[in-house]
Structures are given as structure tokens and as C-alpha cells.
XYZ file of C-alpha atoms in Angstrom:
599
model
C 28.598 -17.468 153.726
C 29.207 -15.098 150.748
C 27.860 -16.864 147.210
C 31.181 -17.143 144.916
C 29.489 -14.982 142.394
C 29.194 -12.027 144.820
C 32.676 -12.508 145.789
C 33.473 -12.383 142.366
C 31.478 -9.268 141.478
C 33.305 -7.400 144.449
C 37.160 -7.991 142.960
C 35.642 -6.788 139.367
C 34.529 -3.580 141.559
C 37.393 -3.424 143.103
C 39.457 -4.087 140.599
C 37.165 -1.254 138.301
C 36.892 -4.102 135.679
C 33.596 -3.565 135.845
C 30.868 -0.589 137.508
C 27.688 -1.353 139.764
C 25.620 -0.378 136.024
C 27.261 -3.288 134.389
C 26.414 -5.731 136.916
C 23.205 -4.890 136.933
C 23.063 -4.895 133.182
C 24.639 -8.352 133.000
C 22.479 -9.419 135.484
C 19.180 -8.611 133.972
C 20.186 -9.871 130.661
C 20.148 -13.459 132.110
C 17.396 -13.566 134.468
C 15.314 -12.216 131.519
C 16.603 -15.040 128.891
C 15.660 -17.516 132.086
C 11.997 -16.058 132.093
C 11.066 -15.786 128.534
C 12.121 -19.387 128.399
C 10.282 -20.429 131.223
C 7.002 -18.892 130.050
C 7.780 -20.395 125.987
C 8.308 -23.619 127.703
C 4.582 -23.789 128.632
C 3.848 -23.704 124.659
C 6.798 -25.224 122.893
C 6.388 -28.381 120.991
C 9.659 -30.058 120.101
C 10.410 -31.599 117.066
C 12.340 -34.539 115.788
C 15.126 -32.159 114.312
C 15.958 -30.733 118.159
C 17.433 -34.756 118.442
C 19.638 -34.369 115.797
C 23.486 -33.697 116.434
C 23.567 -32.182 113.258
C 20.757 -30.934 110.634
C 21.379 -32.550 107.514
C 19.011 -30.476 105.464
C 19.288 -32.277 102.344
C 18.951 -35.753 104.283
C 15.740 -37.606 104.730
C 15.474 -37.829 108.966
C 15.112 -41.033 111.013
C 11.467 -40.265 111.499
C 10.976 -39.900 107.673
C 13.329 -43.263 106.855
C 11.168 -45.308 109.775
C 7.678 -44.566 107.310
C 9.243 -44.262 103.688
C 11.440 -46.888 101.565
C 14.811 -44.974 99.133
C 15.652 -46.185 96.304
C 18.889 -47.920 96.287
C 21.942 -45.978 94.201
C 24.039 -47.372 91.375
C 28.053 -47.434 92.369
C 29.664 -48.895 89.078
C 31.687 -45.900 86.960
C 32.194 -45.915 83.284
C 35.652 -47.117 81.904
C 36.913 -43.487 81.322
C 36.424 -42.310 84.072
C 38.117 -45.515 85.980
C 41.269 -45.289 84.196
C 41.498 -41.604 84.314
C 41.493 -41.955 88.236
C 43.500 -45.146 88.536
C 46.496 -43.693 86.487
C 46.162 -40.433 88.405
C 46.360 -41.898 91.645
C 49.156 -43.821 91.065
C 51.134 -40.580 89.021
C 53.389 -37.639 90.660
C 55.011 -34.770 89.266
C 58.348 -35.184 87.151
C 60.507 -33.483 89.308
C 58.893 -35.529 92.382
C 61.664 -38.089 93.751
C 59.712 -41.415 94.324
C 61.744 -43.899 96.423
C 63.030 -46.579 93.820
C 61.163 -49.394 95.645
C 57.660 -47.511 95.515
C 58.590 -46.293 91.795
C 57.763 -49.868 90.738
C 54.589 -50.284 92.277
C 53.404 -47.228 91.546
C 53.924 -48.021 87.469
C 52.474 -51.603 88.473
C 49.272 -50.020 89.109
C 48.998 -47.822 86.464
C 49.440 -50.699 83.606
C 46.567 -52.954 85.655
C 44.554 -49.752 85.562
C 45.499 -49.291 81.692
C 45.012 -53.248 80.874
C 42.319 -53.696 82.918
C 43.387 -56.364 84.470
C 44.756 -58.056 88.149
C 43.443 -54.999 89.894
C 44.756 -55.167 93.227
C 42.683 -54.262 96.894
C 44.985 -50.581 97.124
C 44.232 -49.613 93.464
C 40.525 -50.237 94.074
C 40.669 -48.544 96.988
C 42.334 -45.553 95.254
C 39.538 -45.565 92.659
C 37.328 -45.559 94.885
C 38.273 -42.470 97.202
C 38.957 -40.601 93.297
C 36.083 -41.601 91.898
C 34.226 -40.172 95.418
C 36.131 -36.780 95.414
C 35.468 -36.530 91.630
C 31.420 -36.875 92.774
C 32.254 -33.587 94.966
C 32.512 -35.508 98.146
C 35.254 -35.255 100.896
C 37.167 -38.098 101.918
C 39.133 -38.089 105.028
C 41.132 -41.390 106.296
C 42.733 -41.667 109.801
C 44.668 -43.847 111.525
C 48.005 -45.526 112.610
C 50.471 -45.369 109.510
C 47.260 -44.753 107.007
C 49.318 -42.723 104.751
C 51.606 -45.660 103.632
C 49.126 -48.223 105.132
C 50.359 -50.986 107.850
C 51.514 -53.543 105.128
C 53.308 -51.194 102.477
C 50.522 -51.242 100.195
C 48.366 -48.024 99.874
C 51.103 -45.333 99.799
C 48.231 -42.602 99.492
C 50.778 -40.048 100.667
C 54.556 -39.743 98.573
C 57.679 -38.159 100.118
C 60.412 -36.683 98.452
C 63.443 -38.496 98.654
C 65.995 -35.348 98.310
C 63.405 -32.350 99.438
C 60.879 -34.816 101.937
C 58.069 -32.761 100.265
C 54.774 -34.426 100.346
C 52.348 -35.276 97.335
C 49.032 -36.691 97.420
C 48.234 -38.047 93.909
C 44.222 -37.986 94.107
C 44.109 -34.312 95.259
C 44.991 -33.909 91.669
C 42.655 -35.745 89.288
C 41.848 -32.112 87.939
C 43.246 -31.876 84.399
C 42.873 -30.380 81.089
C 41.059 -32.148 78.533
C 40.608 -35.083 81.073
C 36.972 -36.201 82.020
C 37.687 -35.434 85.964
C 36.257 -31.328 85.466
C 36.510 -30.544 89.613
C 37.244 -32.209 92.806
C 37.010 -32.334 96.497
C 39.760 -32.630 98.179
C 41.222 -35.787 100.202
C 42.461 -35.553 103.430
C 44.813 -38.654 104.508
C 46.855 -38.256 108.050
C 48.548 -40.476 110.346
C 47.100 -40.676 113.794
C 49.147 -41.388 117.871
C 48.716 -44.449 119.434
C 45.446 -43.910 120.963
C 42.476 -45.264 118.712
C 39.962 -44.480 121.261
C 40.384 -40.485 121.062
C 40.944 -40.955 117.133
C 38.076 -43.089 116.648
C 35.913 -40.557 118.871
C 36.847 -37.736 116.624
C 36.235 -39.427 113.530
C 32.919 -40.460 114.170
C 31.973 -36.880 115.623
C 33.429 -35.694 112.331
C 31.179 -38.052 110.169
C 28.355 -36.504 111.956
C 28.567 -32.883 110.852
C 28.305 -32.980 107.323
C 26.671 -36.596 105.038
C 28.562 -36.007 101.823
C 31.421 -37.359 103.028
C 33.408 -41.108 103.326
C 35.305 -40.200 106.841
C 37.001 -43.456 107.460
C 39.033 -44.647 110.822
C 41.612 -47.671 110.124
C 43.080 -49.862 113.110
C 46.657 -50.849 112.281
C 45.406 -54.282 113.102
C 41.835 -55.310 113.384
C 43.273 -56.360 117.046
C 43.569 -52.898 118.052
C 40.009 -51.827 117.515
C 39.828 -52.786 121.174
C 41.305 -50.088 122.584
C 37.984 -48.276 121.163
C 35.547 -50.417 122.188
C 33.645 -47.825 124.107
C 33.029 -45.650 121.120
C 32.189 -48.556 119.275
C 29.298 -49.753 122.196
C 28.262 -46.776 123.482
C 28.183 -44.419 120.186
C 28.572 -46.114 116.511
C 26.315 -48.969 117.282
C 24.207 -47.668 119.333
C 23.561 -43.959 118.684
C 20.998 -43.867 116.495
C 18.327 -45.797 118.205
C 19.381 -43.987 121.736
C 19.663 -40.679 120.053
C 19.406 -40.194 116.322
C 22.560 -39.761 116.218
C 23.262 -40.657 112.619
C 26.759 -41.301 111.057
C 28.402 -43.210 108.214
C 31.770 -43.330 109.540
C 33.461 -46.300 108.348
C 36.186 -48.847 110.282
C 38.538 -50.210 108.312
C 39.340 -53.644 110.270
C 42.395 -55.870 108.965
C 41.747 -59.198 109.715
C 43.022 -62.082 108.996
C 45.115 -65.567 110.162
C 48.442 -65.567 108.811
C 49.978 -67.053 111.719
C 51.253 -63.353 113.106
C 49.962 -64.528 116.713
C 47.090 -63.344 118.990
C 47.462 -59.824 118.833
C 48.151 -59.264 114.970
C 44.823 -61.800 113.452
C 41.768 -61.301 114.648
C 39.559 -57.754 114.345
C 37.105 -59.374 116.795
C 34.415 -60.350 114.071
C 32.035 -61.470 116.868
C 31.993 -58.310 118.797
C 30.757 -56.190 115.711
C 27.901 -58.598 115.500
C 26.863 -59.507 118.635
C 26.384 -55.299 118.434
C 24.116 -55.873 115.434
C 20.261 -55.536 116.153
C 19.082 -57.877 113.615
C 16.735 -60.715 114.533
C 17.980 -64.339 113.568
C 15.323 -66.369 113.491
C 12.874 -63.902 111.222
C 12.697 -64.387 107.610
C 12.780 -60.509 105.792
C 9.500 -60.031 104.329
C 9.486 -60.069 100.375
C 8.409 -56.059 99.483
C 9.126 -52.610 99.726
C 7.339 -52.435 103.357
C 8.966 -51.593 106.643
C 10.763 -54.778 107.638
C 10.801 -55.962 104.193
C 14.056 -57.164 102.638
C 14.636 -54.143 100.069
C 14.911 -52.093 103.718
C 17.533 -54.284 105.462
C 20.216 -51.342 105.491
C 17.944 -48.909 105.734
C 16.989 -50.055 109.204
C 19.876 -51.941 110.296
C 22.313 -50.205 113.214
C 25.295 -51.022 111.467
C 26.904 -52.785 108.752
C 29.490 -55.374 108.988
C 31.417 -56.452 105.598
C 34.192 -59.378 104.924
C 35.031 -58.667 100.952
C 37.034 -61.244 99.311
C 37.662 -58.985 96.089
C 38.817 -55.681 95.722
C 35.964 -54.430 93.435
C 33.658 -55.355 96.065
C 35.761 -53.371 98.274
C 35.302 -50.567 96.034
C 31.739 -50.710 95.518
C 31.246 -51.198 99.840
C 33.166 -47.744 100.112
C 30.922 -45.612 97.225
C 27.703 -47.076 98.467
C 28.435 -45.566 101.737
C 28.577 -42.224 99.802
C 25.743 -42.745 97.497
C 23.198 -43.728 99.767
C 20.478 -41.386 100.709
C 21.052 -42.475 104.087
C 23.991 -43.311 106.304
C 24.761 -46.363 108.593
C 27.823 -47.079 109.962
C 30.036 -49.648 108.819
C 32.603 -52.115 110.222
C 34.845 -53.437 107.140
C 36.994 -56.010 107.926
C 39.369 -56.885 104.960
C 42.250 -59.003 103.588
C 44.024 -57.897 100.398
C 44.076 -61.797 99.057
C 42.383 -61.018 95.328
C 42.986 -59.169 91.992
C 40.174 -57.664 89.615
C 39.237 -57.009 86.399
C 37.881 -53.728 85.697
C 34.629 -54.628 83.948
C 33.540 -55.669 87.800
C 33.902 -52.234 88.610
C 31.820 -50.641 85.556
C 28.117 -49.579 85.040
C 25.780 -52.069 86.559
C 28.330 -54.000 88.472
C 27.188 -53.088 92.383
C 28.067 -54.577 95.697
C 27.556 -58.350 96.215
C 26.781 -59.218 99.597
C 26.861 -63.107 98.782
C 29.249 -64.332 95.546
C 27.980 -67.520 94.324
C 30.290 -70.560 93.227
C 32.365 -69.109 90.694
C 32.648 -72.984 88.744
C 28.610 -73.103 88.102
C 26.240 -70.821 86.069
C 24.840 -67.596 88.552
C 22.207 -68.957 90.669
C 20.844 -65.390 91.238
C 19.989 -64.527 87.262
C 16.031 -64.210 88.074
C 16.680 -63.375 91.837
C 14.322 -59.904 92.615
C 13.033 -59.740 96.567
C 10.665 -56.637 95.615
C 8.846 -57.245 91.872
C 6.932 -54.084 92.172
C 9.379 -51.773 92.709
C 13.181 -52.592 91.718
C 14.564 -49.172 92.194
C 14.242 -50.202 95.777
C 15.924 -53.225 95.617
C 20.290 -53.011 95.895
C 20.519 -55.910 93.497
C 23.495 -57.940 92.599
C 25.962 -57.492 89.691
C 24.713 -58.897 86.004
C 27.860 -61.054 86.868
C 28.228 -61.624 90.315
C 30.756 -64.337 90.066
C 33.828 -62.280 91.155
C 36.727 -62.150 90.892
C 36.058 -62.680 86.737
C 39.643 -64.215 86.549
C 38.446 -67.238 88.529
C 35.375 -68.368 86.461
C 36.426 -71.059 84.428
C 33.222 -72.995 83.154
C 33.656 -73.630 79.219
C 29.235 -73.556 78.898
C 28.905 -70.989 81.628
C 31.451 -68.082 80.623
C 31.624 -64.342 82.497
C 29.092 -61.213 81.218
C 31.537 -58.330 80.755
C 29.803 -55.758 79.428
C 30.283 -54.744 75.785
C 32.464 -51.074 76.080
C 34.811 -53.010 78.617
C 38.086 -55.054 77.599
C 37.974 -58.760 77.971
C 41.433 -58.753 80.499
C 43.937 -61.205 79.861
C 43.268 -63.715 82.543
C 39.756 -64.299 81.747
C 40.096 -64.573 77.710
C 42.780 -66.989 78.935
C 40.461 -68.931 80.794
C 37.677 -68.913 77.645
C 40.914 -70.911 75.522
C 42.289 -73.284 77.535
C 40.608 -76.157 78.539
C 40.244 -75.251 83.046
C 42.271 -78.248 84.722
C 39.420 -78.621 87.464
C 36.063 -78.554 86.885
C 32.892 -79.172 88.937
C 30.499 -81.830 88.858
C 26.914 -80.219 87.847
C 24.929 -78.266 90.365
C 22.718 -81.687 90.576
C 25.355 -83.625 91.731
C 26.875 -81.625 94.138
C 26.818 -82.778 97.782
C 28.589 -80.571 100.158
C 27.646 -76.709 100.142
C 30.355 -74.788 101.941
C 29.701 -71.064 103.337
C 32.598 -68.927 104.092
C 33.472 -65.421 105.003
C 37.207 -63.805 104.153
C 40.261 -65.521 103.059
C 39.636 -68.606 104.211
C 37.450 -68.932 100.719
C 41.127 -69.202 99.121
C 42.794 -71.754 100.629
C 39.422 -73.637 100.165
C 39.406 -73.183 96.939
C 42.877 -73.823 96.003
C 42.665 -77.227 98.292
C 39.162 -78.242 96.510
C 40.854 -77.902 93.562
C 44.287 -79.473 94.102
C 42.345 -82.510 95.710
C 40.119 -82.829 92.402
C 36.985 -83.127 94.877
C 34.289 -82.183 92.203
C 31.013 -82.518 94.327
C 31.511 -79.532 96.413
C 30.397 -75.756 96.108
C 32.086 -73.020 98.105
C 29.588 -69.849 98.390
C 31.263 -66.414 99.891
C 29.017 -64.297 102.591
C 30.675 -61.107 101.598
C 28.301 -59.406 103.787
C 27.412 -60.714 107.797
C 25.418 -58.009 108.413
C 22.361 -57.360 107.351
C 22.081 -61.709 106.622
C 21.910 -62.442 103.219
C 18.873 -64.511 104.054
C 17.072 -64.950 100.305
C 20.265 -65.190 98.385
C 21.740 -68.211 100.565
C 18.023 -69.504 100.312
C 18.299 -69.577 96.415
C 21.501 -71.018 96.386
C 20.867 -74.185 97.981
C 17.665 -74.767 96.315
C 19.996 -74.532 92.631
C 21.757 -77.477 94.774
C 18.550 -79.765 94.762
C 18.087 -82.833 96.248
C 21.777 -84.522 95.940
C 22.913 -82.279 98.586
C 23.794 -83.825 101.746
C 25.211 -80.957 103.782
C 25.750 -77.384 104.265
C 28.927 -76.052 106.342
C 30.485 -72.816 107.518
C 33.658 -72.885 107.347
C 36.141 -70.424 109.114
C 39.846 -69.857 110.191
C 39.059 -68.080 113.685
C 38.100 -70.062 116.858
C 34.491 -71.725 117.905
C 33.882 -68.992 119.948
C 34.709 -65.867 117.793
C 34.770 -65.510 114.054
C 31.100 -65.100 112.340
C 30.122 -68.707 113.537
C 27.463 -67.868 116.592
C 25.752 -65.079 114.333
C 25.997 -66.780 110.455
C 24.485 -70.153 112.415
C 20.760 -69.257 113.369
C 20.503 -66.799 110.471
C 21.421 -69.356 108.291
C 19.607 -72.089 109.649
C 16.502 -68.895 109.046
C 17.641 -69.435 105.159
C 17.527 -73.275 105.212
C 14.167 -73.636 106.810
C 12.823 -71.428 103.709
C 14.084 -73.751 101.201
C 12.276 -76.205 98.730
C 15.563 -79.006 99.695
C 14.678 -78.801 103.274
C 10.866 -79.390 102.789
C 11.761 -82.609 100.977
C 11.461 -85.759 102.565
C 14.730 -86.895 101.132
C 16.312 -84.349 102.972
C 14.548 -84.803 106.254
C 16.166 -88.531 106.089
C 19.621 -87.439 105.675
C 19.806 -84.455 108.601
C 18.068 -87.168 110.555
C 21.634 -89.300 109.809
C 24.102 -86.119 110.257
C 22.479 -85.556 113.606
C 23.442 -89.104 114.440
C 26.855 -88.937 113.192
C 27.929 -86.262 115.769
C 31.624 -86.232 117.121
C 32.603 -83.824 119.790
C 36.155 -82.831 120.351
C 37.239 -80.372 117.686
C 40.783 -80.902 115.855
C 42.565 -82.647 118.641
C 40.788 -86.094 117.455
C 42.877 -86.372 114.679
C 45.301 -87.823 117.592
C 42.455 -90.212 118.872
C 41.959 -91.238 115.412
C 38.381 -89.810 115.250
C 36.890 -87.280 112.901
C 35.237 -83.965 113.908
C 31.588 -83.194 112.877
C 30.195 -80.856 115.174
C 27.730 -77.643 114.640
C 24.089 -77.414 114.521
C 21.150 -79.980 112.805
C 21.668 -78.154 110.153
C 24.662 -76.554 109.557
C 27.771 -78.236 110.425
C 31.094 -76.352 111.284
C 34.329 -76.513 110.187
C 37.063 -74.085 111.833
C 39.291 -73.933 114.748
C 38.314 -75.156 118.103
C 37.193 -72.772 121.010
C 39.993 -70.643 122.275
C 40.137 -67.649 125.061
C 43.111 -66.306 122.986
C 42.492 -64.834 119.393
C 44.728 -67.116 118.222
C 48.055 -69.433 118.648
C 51.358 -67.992 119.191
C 53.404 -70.650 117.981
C 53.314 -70.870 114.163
C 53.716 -75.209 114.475
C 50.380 -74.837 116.292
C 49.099 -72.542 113.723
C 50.135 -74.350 110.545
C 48.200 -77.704 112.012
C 45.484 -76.120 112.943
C 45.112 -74.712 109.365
C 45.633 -78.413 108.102
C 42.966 -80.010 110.274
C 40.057 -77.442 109.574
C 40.465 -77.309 105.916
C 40.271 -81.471 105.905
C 37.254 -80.610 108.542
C 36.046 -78.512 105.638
C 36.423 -80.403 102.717
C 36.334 -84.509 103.937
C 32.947 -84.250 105.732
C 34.697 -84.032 109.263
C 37.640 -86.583 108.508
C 40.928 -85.349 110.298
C 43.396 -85.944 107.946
C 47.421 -84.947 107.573
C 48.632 -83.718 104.178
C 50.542 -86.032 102.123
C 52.721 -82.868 100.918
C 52.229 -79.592 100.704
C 52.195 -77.451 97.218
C 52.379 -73.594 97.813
C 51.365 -73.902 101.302
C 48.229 -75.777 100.391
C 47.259 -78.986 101.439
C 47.698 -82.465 99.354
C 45.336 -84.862 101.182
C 45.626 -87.863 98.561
């Protein structure tokens, strides 16, 4: 039988494509690149680079990052700057023809830019991609409807009601006389239906060049799932298989707002079940590999819940700053407003936010003495949002150059209307991730019950370990119980992974060693009652969870969630009393604003 190539070679001839000297000349060209590479081969010794998918010459490599701590990078941007890119991002061109509608938001943002004041989670995002490009970094952001964003609220991208040209405010923070001198540019486009091939190219984008957010959004968090197999076998994974570095970032919405099973849930539980941290091992104090100063350094991935828009904003420039990259998964629910002193110098990324009704726990918190360039840190004032602090001896830090907004010197006049008891005679310690922490809050409050602390894990992974630790030793020996607290099911939500790890953080603390304590987890342990929600028809209560932790959320659940809002709107009902009566299952008296009245 005649080899195809021969065949091949005789149509060229034939054809006079080619002559008998070309062939020849082709031919020797290869078999002599196959030879010389042969007889290298028996010399060559490969190095760690050859791994790479791309050579990110100014980057340390894996190899170097496994041996070597970085110093962490400050994200906070002085007040000048700030407004400068806040107005301009929410600014177009006189003769531009804003829809009516969108003509009042956009002047919305611009006077809480100007005032400093009720910030919301679009204008912090627009900072924070301006205050990036201004850096000299590229931004890029993909995904279904990105350019208006799924819920009407980012409008990154205006049309032109009478000529339907387009204008993208932050490709022009470039001005005379402004403190913005050059740019990069920003690159914002709408993707098809098919987040698997978007996703795909997104992350090979991140990979090519590190000074750069590249950013993928699902519509919904639910429709992540369509990419799964770029998220298992590539952004989680890639590194450790390959070195396959990336700090692509996933923006997940997620949230319950009774939109049924296919529009709540990003799949929280999938993102960390992916995460290759170990729950039962304490972070070593230190700048030493496996030490807690390193957590992101040699994590696989991140995954973030923010509560607050300026942590939002400080999340998306650390992935920027960083002299490495990690992916990230950031799941998100625009439920908060800021002040803009949380976004200034020194302000930073919290990954836990303290009770915001009590001084800061974590004043005199440092994880690595010897060496606190290494350490990420938290905020001088990490009780965010400012507005919400309303403790009369315990009022906010804003830092001096900064204006005191309107809703916190507000709050330093009038006398609060609910107060806390003080840290020593609080009882219940409540950990939550996401919105939830608001409709806590607001039902804590509108319930006047005074002996209970709600704490925010803004970020799942890496685990907050120390920080929790400190936070229920400031609790001391009157607490009874800590609880996680979430809207999703048993089964999904951060429940499974926040459990051991923060079990990890409980066993560390001075209140566990006590004997005091000992006596009453002995008692919880006793007071056990399977059956989830659906007691409150027996009559029962619910405390279920762990010996240490006990959890209050919605019961276990193949489906995301309900699809009948009835269902929902119980549900909702039952696990904040879960939350907030230690496991009593009790029906609202009324309802004010959609929160719960339980007395």
C-alpha cells in the first residue's frame, strides 16, 4: 500500500506544484530538525519555566512562591483620586443621549461619589475597574448581559438613544488638569449563551499576560454549571497539575430572594469542596511555608461572599496588586451602601467583619510579629459598612483627610434605638456568610434581643481561622453557643466546609479550654432535636449541627431551592427564629418590611 505522503508528493509532481529538488529539500529539512533533537535530548535539562503556559517574566514562578513568602500589597486609594474616577465613570459626553431612566442613576452615583456617602455595590465596582486601568492595568469583563449587568445596575456600556452609538465612561478617566495622567483601556462585551466556551476563553486569556483583572460573570450564579468542567478540570486545578497559573475571576450572583431553583443558588459548596485546604489544621503563626501570612499564597483558589461594596472593591484590586495570582470565585449580593473613607489609604480587604455594635475585637490582632509587610491585615476600622456602627463609647476611625458622611455623623448624634448588651454578657455568637447577615440583623434588632453577636465570614476560602479564634475569646465565658447561620439548604451553602474549619478555630480558644464551657457543650449536646423546620408543626424546636457549632438554615434539599414563594417565605421565617431563639420554631406575630416580629 502506497504511504499517503507519497501519494501526496506524486499529485504536487504532477500537478508541477512542486519539483523532485524541493521534495528532497523539504524532506531533509525535517529529518535533520528530528536528529539534532534526538541527539540534544541526551543532554537537555528542563526547567521549571518549560511548564509554564505563559512566561511571566516579571512574576515570581511557582517554584520560587513554594520557598519564598511576598509581601502583601496595600489596595485603599486616596480621596482624589476616588472621586475623580467615581464621577468619571458615571459621566458621558454632552451631546451623548442617555435614556431618561439611566440619566437618574447615573447623577445618583456621582453625588454618593461627591458626598461620600451610601456608595452602592456598581459604583464600587466602577472604582474599582478605574482605579485598576488608572494603575496601567487592563480590565476585561465577559459575560451574559455584562454591559448593563443582569439586574439593571452596572450600565458599564451607554447607548445612544437617537444615534445607538456606544460610550464607555472609564475608557475616559484621562483629563486635563485631573489627577488620572494615563490609562489602560477597559474592555466590557456581552457574551452567547454558552458559559462553558466563554469561561474557557477567559481563563486562557488571564493566562497570557498577569497585569490584568480578566473577569467572567454568570447571569446567575446558577448558570456557572454549564462550566463546570473548566471550573474542575482547569481553574481549580491547574496549577498543582500543571503550573498553570491564572487570576481570572468569576463573578457568581447568589442569593435567595425567592426567584426559584434555577435563579438563587451559585453552588457555594461546589467551589469549596474544590478548595485544597485542610480543615482540621490550625495555620501556623509566621512567615514560614504553611504559616498563616501564606494562606493565599498557597491556596488553589479563592472563594469570597462580601456583604459591602468596599469590600467588593478591595477583593477586585487585590487580585491586581498581588505579586501573585490565584483564581477567584466571588459570589455577591448588592444588599449594602458605603462610605468612602472604607475605601481610602489603609482600609484593605476584610475577610471576617466583626460585630459592628461592639468595639473591634481585632485592634492588636498580628499572625506574623516579625514581619508585618507579610501579613494582609485588616482595615484600622474593620467594622463595615461605617453607616451601621452605632455604639455611643465605641465610634468609627475615619481617617482624618476623609469626610465624616452623613449617615455615620448621624449615628454619632442621635441616641441608636438598639443597642447591645456588653461583649461579657453576650451569649449567642452567630457566623454568617452573604445576605443572610441582613435580615439577621434587622430581626435582632427589631426583636430587641441584646445578648447576641452576628460576625460576617466575608471570606470561605482560605478559613479565617485566627480571626474567628479572637472573636470568641472577646466573648468570654458568658457565651453559651456559637451558630452558622445560612439561607441555602443543609446540604449546600458554606455549611459542610465553614463546620470543621470552624470547629479548628474553637478548639484554639481560651472559652473552650474553660471548664465552664466544657459543662455547657456537654448540655447542648444533650439538647439535640432532629427534624429541621418542619417541627414547628410537631410543636418541637430544631437544634441540630455539630458539638460545637450548631446550625441554623434551611433543611436538606436535592433542589437549590423552593419554587413556590409560600414555601420560600416560611422557610425564611423558621431559620431566622432557628437563628436567633436558640432553635425555637416560632411564627411571626407581624411582619415590618418583610422582617420578622417574633414578640
Amino acid at each position: 500500500m502506497t504511504p499517503v505522503a507519497e501519494k501526496y508528493i506524486q499529485q504536487l509532481l504532477a500537478e508541477g506544484t512542486v519539483t523532485e529538488a524541493d521534495v528532497k529539500e523539504i524532506k531533509d529539512k525535517v529529518w535533520n530538525i528530528l536528529e539534532k533533537n534526538y541527539a540534544d535530548s541526551k543532554t537537555y535539562k528542563p526547567t521549571p519555566k518549560e511548564w509554564l503556559s505563559s512566561d511571566w517574566a516579571d512574576m515570581k514562578a511557582p517554584i520560587e512562591l513554594s520557598a519564598e513568602g511576598v509581601p502583601s500589597q496595600a489596595t485603599g486609594i486616596p480621596l482624589n483620586i476616588l472621586q475623580h474616577v467615581g464621577v468619571a465613570g458615571s459621566s458621558y459626553p454632552p451631546n451623548f443621549t442617555v435614556h431618561p431612566n439611566l440619566t437618574r442613576i447615573l447623577k445618583l452615583r456621582e453625588k454618593t461619589v461627591v458626598e461620600g456617602d451610601e456608595i452602592d455595590w456598581a459604583t464600587a465596582e466602577s472604582m474599582a475597574f478605574g482605579t485598576i486601568l488608572a494603575e496601567g492595568n487592563h480590565v476585561r469583563l465577559s459575560g451574559q448581559d455584562v454591559e448593563r449587568g443582569t439586574f439593571s445596575q452596572r450600565h458599564a456600556l451607554l447607548n445612544d438613544q437617537k444615534t445607538e452609538e456606544r460610550y464607555v465612561p472609564l475608557n475616559h478617566l484621562v483629563s486635563a488638569g485631573k489627577p488620572v495622567a494615563s490609562q489602560s483601556q477597559f474592555t466590557v462585551c456581552n457574551s452567547s449563551l454558552t458559559e462553558f466556551g466563554c469561561l474557557g476563553f477567559e481563563l486562557g486569556y488571564s493566562m497570557v499576560n498577569p497585569h490584568q483583572l480578566v473577569m467572567w460573570e454568570a447571569q446567575f450564579g446558577d448558570f456557572a454549571n454549564n462550566a463546570q468542567c473548566i471550573i474542575d478540570q482547569f481553574i481549580s486545578s491547574g496549577e498543582q497539575k500543571w503550573l498553570q497559573r491564572s487570576g481570572l475571576t468569576m463573578l457568581l450572583p447568589h442569593g435567595y430572594d425567592g426567584q426559584g431553583p434555577e435563579h438563587s443558588s451559585a453552588r457555594i459548596e461546589r467551589y469549596l469542596q474544590l478548595c485544597d485546604q485542610d480543615p482540621y489544621a490550625l495555620p501556623a503563626y509566621g512567615t514560614g511555608k504553611g504559616s498563616y501570612a501564606r494562606q493565599h499564597q498557597e491556596c488553589n483558589m479563592q472563594v469570597i461572599y462580601p456583604t459591602v461594596p468596599s469590600n467588593y472593591f478591595h477583593a477586585l484590586r487585590r487580585q491586581v496588586k498581588r505579586e501573585f495570582r490565584k483564581p477567584v470565585d466571588l459570589l455577591r449580593h448588592p444588599s449594602a451602601k458605603s462610605a468612602i473613607a472604607e475605601f481610602g489609604p489603609g482600609t484593605r480587604f476584610q475577610r471576617l467583619i466583626p460585630e459592628v455594635l461592639h468595639p473591634n475585637p481585632l485592634r492588636e490582632f498580628n499572625p506574623c510579629p516579625e514581619d508585618m509587610s507579610m501579613w494582609s491585615g485588616n482595615s484600622p476600622e474593620p467594622r463595615i459598612p461605617l453607616a451601621l456602627v452605632q455604639d455611643p463609647a465605641n465610634p468609627v476611625t475615619i481617617a482624618a483627610d476623609f469626610p465624616i458622611p452623613a449617615s455615620v455623623a448621624k449615628n454619632q448624634q442621635d441616641k441608636p434605638d438598639f443597642t447591645l448588651l456588653p461583649p461579657n454578657q453576650i451569649k449567642t455568637v452567630i457566623f454568617c456568610s452573604g445576605q443572610v447577615y441582613y435580615l439577621l440583623n434587622r430581626a435582632r434588632a427589631l426583636n430587641t434581643l441584646r445578648d447576641i453577636a452576628i460576625v460576617r465570614l466575608e471570606q470561605l476560602n482560605p478559613f479565617p481561622f485566627y480571626e474567628a479564634r479572637e472573636v470568641i475569646d472577646f466573648y468570654g465565658e458568658s457565651l453559651q453557643e456559637v451558630v452558622y447561620c445560612q439561607e441555602e439548604a443543609m446540604n449546600s451553602g458554606a455549611w459542610s466546609f465553614v463546620q470543621p474549619r470552624l470547629e479548628t478555630a474553637i478548639k484554639a480558644t481560651k472559652w473552650y479550654q474553660s471548664d465552664n464551657t466544657q459543662q455547657t457543650l456537654r448540655k447542648f449536646g444533650e439538647s439535640f432535636v432532629g427534624g429541621g423546620l418542619d417541627n414547628y408543626y410537631d410543636g418541637k424546636k430544631s437544634v441540630r449541627g455539630s458539638a460545637l457549632v450548631r446550625y441554623a438554615g434551611r433543611d436538606v434539599s436535592a433542589a437549590p431551592s423552593t419554587g413556590l414563594k409560600k414555601q420560600h417565605l416560611f422557610e425564611e421565617k423558621m431559620f431566622v427564629s432557628e437563628a436567633l431563639l436558640g432553635g425555637e420554631l416560632k411564627m411571626p406575630v407581624e411582619m415590618e418590611s418583610g422582617i420578622p416580629r417574633f414578640f
